[in-house]
Amino acid sequence: MPNRHLTRGLVVAAPASASGKTTVTLALLRLLAREGRIVAPFKAGPDYIDGAFHRAASAGRPCYNLDLFAMRPATLAGVLDYGSAGAEIVVIEGVMGLFDGAVSSEGSTADLAAKLDLPVVLVIDAARQSQSIAALVHGFRSFRDDVVLAGVILNRVSSPKHEMLLRNALAPLGLPVLAALPPEGDLTMPSRHLGLVQAEERDGLDFFLDRAADWLHLHLDRAALEQLLQPLQVSRPATLAALPPLGQHIAVARDAAFAFAYPHLLQGWQAQGASLSFFSPLADEAPAPDCDAVFLPGGYPELHAAKLAGNGHLMQGLRAAADRGAAIYGECGGFMLLGRGLTDAEGNRHAMAGLLPVETSFAERKRHLGYRRITSLADTMLGPKGSRFRGHEFHYSVQTGGKDAGAALFMATDAVGAELGPSGCRQGSVFGSYLHLIDREG
């Protein structure tokens, strides 16, 4: 196992979303893993979907989120320490543009790189520019003294002449061009309303990852890449205890409809002594009959509403867990499953578990997106009334009924403190909301 103190890393960022940084990150992870390097992947920000691709590219090594806005410093350090243990190289994929954050640049990829003292590799979509790229790179390089832009990868370079123009323009800056990548039509990544189509739903994923690795390998300056890697430093104190466990034995829903669970939360529950078991609602599996808690993460129940509604064993198992007083907590998609009914995109209503007096609809779409500051309105297994958390919200479905029934679970504000009002619902030992909790606050 590599010496912990020799773990080195870098951050892959971009000037803006859709520049190709996810494809480049996956190509780099697969290339390193294929060569036998022990590589630990991380994703900046609250994204769930990219992490599953990272795991597939990294020979099954879990990808953990690093979130400066939503995580306490000790939690971020604990996640980084746990996720990088035994690794030779750490690769962190940024979020959005390099300096984009929740408030001003707070929580941005740049903030994360500066805090971890890791170099940034900037992936630039060069398709519609030539000499102007020098001004862009100069601006990003000089914008903040505490962010080290160590190299660039030029994406969508159309021809050898285009590459020559780009390299000549960048030469006076003295910044390594690690690769000039031509467009590859078969390296597209299909998406849907919440992001990329999930890794487990992607046919031929290993072929795609190997093609991406081959593409990068053909054009990458490996020596320059190795030279810019910097040692990873983990600050102390560090903890994985982001949220208290829901119970001693927590049954966790896990399949294509309920895949949005942060790995650091699950690992944190285990670190605090809880045991986890997993079940698939789509396969009509019920939570373990001896569990004292059930966690229903977010995902895509709206795409599988008819199937879920017909899964009697699942529904009976959830109701039985509620009847015996097990804590049942649902986030976003899990919250929708706990309600009375879910209306799909075509306007068809499907009966759900009926454990919370709410109705949700994907037919009446409205985007809800952003970080949240959250205060609990009641005692739950997550903590006493008044407990404060940070989290994230991203969904297009809406709550259409039951807003006045039952009791609200949380009060929420956005990242800048604007009031968003009550959120979620609780009834007996069952509770949930559209919010994804990331960590306690304070």
PDB file of N, CA and C in Angstrom, residues 216-265:
ATOM      1  N   LEU A 216      -7.357  10.045 -24.377  1.00  0.00           N
ATOM      2  CA  LEU A 216      -6.488  10.915 -23.587  1.00  0.00           C
ATOM      3  C   LEU A 216      -5.030  10.457 -23.675  1.00  0.00           C
ATOM      4  N   HIS A 217      -4.812   9.150 -23.585  1.00  0.00           N
ATOM      5  CA  HIS A 217      -3.456   8.614 -23.614  1.00  0.00           C
ATOM      6  C   HIS A 217      -2.710   9.020 -24.886  1.00  0.00           C
ATOM      7  N   LEU A 218      -3.423   9.054 -25.993  1.00  0.00           N
ATOM      8  CA  LEU A 218      -2.808   9.362 -27.280  1.00  0.00           C
ATOM      9  C   LEU A 218      -2.278  10.787 -27.334  1.00  0.00           C
ATOM     10  N   HIS A 219      -2.848  11.686 -26.549  1.00  0.00           N
ATOM     11  CA  HIS A 219      -2.506  13.110 -26.658  1.00  0.00           C
ATOM     12  C   HIS A 219      -1.904  13.700 -25.389  1.00  0.00           C
ATOM     13  N   LEU A 220      -1.855  12.945 -24.307  1.00  0.00           N
ATOM     14  CA  LEU A 220      -1.454  13.491 -23.004  1.00  0.00           C
ATOM     15  C   LEU A 220       0.055  13.515 -22.834  1.00  0.00           C
ATOM     16  N   ASP A 221       0.562  14.615 -22.297  1.00  0.00           N
ATOM     17  CA  ASP A 221       1.969  14.735 -21.898  1.00  0.00           C
ATOM     18  C   ASP A 221       2.074  14.191 -20.473  1.00  0.00           C
ATOM     19  N   ARG A 222       2.400  12.899 -20.369  1.00  0.00           N
ATOM     20  CA  ARG A 222       2.392  12.240 -19.065  1.00  0.00           C
ATOM     21  C   ARG A 222       3.457  12.799 -18.132  1.00  0.00           C
ATOM     22  N   ALA A 223       4.615  13.116 -18.670  1.00  0.00           N
ATOM     23  CA  ALA A 223       5.694  13.635 -17.822  1.00  0.00           C
ATOM     24  C   ALA A 223       5.283  14.955 -17.181  1.00  0.00           C
ATOM     25  N   ALA A 224       4.661  15.830 -17.967  1.00  0.00           N
ATOM     26  CA  ALA A 224       4.219  17.118 -17.433  1.00  0.00           C
ATOM     27  C   ALA A 224       3.134  16.931 -16.381  1.00  0.00           C
ATOM     28  N   LEU A 225       2.237  15.968 -16.606  1.00  0.00           N
ATOM     29  CA  LEU A 225       1.190  15.688 -15.634  1.00  0.00           C
ATOM     30  C   LEU A 225       1.787  15.225 -14.307  1.00  0.00           C
ATOM     31  N   GLU A 226       2.722  14.304 -14.372  1.00  0.00           N
ATOM     32  CA  GLU A 226       3.329  13.781 -13.146  1.00  0.00           C
ATOM     33  C   GLU A 226       4.055  14.882 -12.377  1.00  0.00           C
ATOM     34  N   GLN A 227       4.678  15.808 -13.090  1.00  0.00           N
ATOM     35  CA  GLN A 227       5.445  16.865 -12.436  1.00  0.00           C
ATOM     36  C   GLN A 227       4.570  17.848 -11.675  1.00  0.00           C
ATOM     37  N   LEU A 228       3.340  18.044 -12.116  1.00  0.00           N
ATOM     38  CA  LEU A 228       2.517  19.059 -11.455  1.00  0.00           C
ATOM     39  C   LEU A 228       1.753  18.536 -10.239  1.00  0.00           C
ATOM     40  N   LEU A 229       1.684  17.204 -10.066  1.00  0.00           N
ATOM     41  CA  LEU A 229       1.007  16.647  -8.897  1.00  0.00           C
ATOM     42  C   LEU A 229       1.666  17.136  -7.612  1.00  0.00           C
ATOM     43  N   GLN A 230       0.852  17.449  -6.612  1.00  0.00           N
ATOM     44  CA  GLN A 230       1.370  17.957  -5.348  1.00  0.00           C
ATOM     45  C   GLN A 230       0.897  17.087  -4.183  1.00  0.00           C
ATOM     46  N   PRO A 231       1.676  17.014  -3.096  1.00  0.00           N
ATOM     47  CA  PRO A 231       1.287  16.190  -1.941  1.00  0.00           C
ATOM     48  C   PRO A 231      -0.045  16.629  -1.348  1.00  0.00           C
ATOM     49  N   LEU A 232      -0.805  15.654  -0.922  1.00  0.00           N
ATOM     50  CA  LEU A 232      -2.097  15.905  -0.292  1.00  0.00           C
ATOM     51  C   LEU A 232      -1.897  16.051   1.209  1.00  0.00           C
ATOM     52  N   GLN A 233      -2.418  17.150   1.761  1.00  0.00           N
ATOM     53  CA  GLN A 233      -2.340  17.382   3.191  1.00  0.00           C
ATOM     54  C   GLN A 233      -3.754  17.341   3.767  1.00  0.00           C
ATOM     55  N   VAL A 234      -3.947  16.601   4.848  1.00  0.00           N
ATOM     56  CA  VAL A 234      -5.248  16.514   5.501  1.00  0.00           C
ATOM     57  C   VAL A 234      -5.160  17.221   6.839  1.00  0.00           C
ATOM     58  N   SER A 235      -6.030  18.211   7.026  1.00  0.00           N
ATOM     59  CA  SER A 235      -6.018  18.974   8.274  1.00  0.00           C
ATOM     60  C   SER A 235      -6.695  18.181   9.387  1.00  0.00           C
ATOM     61  N   ARG A 236      -6.451  18.565  10.600  1.00  0.00           N
ATOM     62  CA  ARG A 236      -7.076  17.959  11.775  1.00  0.00           C
ATOM     63  C   ARG A 236      -7.740  19.059  12.603  1.00  0.00           C
ATOM     64  N   PRO A 237      -8.854  18.789  13.298  1.00  0.00           N
ATOM     65  CA  PRO A 237      -9.478  17.470  13.487  1.00  0.00           C
ATOM     66  C   PRO A 237     -10.259  17.028  12.258  1.00  0.00           C
ATOM     67  N   ALA A 238     -10.607  15.752  12.224  1.00  0.00           N
ATOM     68  CA  ALA A 238     -11.350  15.183  11.107  1.00  0.00           C
ATOM     69  C   ALA A 238     -12.413  14.242  11.651  1.00  0.00           C
ATOM     70  N   THR A 239     -13.573  14.230  11.000  1.00  0.00           N
ATOM     71  CA  THR A 239     -14.657  13.352  11.440  1.00  0.00           C
ATOM     72  C   THR A 239     -15.501  12.920  10.255  1.00  0.00           C
ATOM     73  N   LEU A 240     -16.053  11.714  10.332  1.00  0.00           N
ATOM     74  CA  LEU A 240     -17.021  11.254   9.339  1.00  0.00           C
ATOM     75  C   LEU A 240     -18.448  11.333   9.864  1.00  0.00           C
ATOM     76  N   ALA A 241     -18.624  11.836  11.072  1.00  0.00           N
ATOM     77  CA  ALA A 241     -19.941  11.860  11.708  1.00  0.00           C
ATOM     78  C   ALA A 241     -20.714  13.102  11.276  1.00  0.00           C
ATOM     79  N   ALA A 242     -21.159  13.114  10.016  1.00  0.00           N
ATOM     80  CA  ALA A 242     -21.892  14.268   9.511  1.00  0.00           C
ATOM     81  C   ALA A 242     -23.292  14.340  10.111  1.00  0.00           C
ATOM     82  N   LEU A 243     -24.006  13.218  10.133  1.00  0.00           N
ATOM     83  CA  LEU A 243     -25.350  13.142  10.688  1.00  0.00           C
ATOM     84  C   LEU A 243     -25.420  11.984  11.668  1.00  0.00           C
ATOM     85  N   PRO A 244     -26.230  12.095  12.710  1.00  0.00           N
ATOM     86  CA  PRO A 244     -26.400  10.952  13.622  1.00  0.00           C
ATOM     87  C   PRO A 244     -27.124   9.822  12.914  1.00  0.00           C
ATOM     88  N   PRO A 245     -26.835   8.575  13.254  1.00  0.00           N
ATOM     89  CA  PRO A 245     -27.519   7.448  12.612  1.00  0.00           C
ATOM     90  C   PRO A 245     -29.019   7.479  12.888  1.00  0.00           C
ATOM     91  N   LEU A 246     -29.793   7.041  11.907  1.00  0.00           N
ATOM     92  CA  LEU A 246     -31.244   6.947  12.077  1.00  0.00           C
ATOM     93  C   LEU A 246     -31.625   5.809  13.013  1.00  0.00           C
ATOM     94  N   GLY A 247     -30.736   4.824  13.176  1.00  0.00           N
ATOM     95  CA  GLY A 247     -30.988   3.675  14.024  1.00  0.00           C
ATOM     96  C   GLY A 247     -29.741   2.830  14.110  1.00  0.00           C
ATOM     97  N   GLN A 248     -29.871   1.680  14.751  1.00  0.00           N
ATOM     98  CA  GLN A 248     -28.746   0.751  14.849  1.00  0.00           C
ATOM     99  C   GLN A 248     -28.597  -0.104  13.609  1.00  0.00           C
ATOM    100  N   HIS A 249     -29.715  -0.452  12.992  1.00  0.00           N
ATOM    101  CA  HIS A 249     -29.709  -1.192  11.731  1.00  0.00           C
ATOM    102  C   HIS A 249     -30.551  -0.401  10.742  1.00  0.00           C
ATOM    103  N   ILE A 250     -29.874   0.203   9.776  1.00  0.00           N
ATOM    104  CA  ILE A 250     -30.541   1.078   8.814  1.00  0.00           C
ATOM    105  C   ILE A 250     -30.652   0.348   7.473  1.00  0.00           C
ATOM    106  N   ALA A 251     -31.877   0.162   6.992  1.00  0.00           N
ATOM    107  CA  ALA A 251     -32.113  -0.405   5.665  1.00  0.00           C
ATOM    108  C   ALA A 251     -32.114   0.750   4.665  1.00  0.00           C
ATOM    109  N   VAL A 252     -31.253   0.665   3.658  1.00  0.00           N
ATOM    110  CA  VAL A 252     -31.062   1.756   2.696  1.00  0.00           C
ATOM    111  C   VAL A 252     -31.552   1.311   1.326  1.00  0.00           C
ATOM    112  N   ALA A 253     -32.452   2.094   0.735  1.00  0.00           N
ATOM    113  CA  ALA A 253     -32.908   1.805  -0.629  1.00  0.00           C
ATOM    114  C   ALA A 253     -31.775   2.122  -1.603  1.00  0.00           C
ATOM    115  N   ARG A 254     -31.551   1.204  -2.553  1.00  0.00           N
ATOM    116  CA  ARG A 254     -30.461   1.419  -3.518  1.00  0.00           C
ATOM    117  C   ARG A 254     -30.798   0.723  -4.833  1.00  0.00           C
ATOM    118  N   ASP A 255     -31.068   1.503  -5.857  1.00  0.00           N
ATOM    119  CA  ASP A 255     -31.225   1.006  -7.228  1.00  0.00           C
ATOM    120  C   ASP A 255     -31.300   2.219  -8.152  1.00  0.00           C
ATOM    121  N   ALA A 256     -31.696   2.011  -9.409  1.00  0.00           N
ATOM    122  CA  ALA A 256     -31.711   3.102 -10.380  1.00  0.00           C
ATOM    123  C   ALA A 256     -32.704   4.195 -10.027  1.00  0.00           C
ATOM    124  N   ALA A 257     -33.710   3.889  -9.212  1.00  0.00           N
ATOM    125  CA  ALA A 257     -34.705   4.890  -8.817  1.00  0.00           C
ATOM    126  C   ALA A 257     -34.331   5.622  -7.541  1.00  0.00           C
ATOM    127  N   PHE A 258     -33.407   5.055  -6.757  1.00  0.00           N
ATOM    128  CA  PHE A 258     -33.040   5.646  -5.464  1.00  0.00           C
ATOM    129  C   PHE A 258     -31.532   5.535  -5.256  1.00  0.00           C
ATOM    130  N   ALA A 259     -30.790   6.270  -6.072  1.00  0.00           N
ATOM    131  CA  ALA A 259     -29.333   6.143  -6.071  1.00  0.00           C
ATOM    132  C   ALA A 259     -28.616   7.352  -5.482  1.00  0.00           C
ATOM    133  N   PHE A 260     -29.358   8.383  -5.071  1.00  0.00           N
ATOM    134  CA  PHE A 260     -28.717   9.635  -4.680  1.00  0.00           C
ATOM    135  C   PHE A 260     -28.434   9.682  -3.185  1.00  0.00           C
ATOM    136  N   ALA A 261     -27.547   8.828  -2.739  1.00  0.00           N
ATOM    137  CA  ALA A 261     -27.129   8.808  -1.334  1.00  0.00           C
ATOM    138  C   ALA A 261     -25.657   9.195  -1.261  1.00  0.00           C
ATOM    139  N   TYR A 262     -25.336  10.190  -0.441  1.00  0.00           N
ATOM    140  CA  TYR A 262     -23.941  10.590  -0.295  1.00  0.00           C
ATOM    141  C   TYR A 262     -23.155   9.494   0.415  1.00  0.00           C
ATOM    142  N   PRO A 263     -22.071   9.004  -0.191  1.00  0.00           N
ATOM    143  CA  PRO A 263     -21.272   7.952   0.472  1.00  0.00           C
ATOM    144  C   PRO A 263     -20.762   8.350   1.846  1.00  0.00           C
ATOM    145  N   HIS A 264     -20.451   9.630   2.044  1.00  0.00           N
ATOM    146  CA  HIS A 264     -19.895  10.024   3.356  1.00  0.00           C
ATOM    147  C   HIS A 264     -20.937   9.893   4.465  1.00  0.00           C
ATOM    148  N   LEU A 265     -22.224  10.049   4.116  1.00  0.00           N
ATOM    149  CA  LEU A 265     -23.254   9.869   5.141  1.00  0.00           C
ATOM    150  C   LEU A 265     -23.361   8.408   5.552  1.00  0.00           C
TER     151      LEU A 265
END
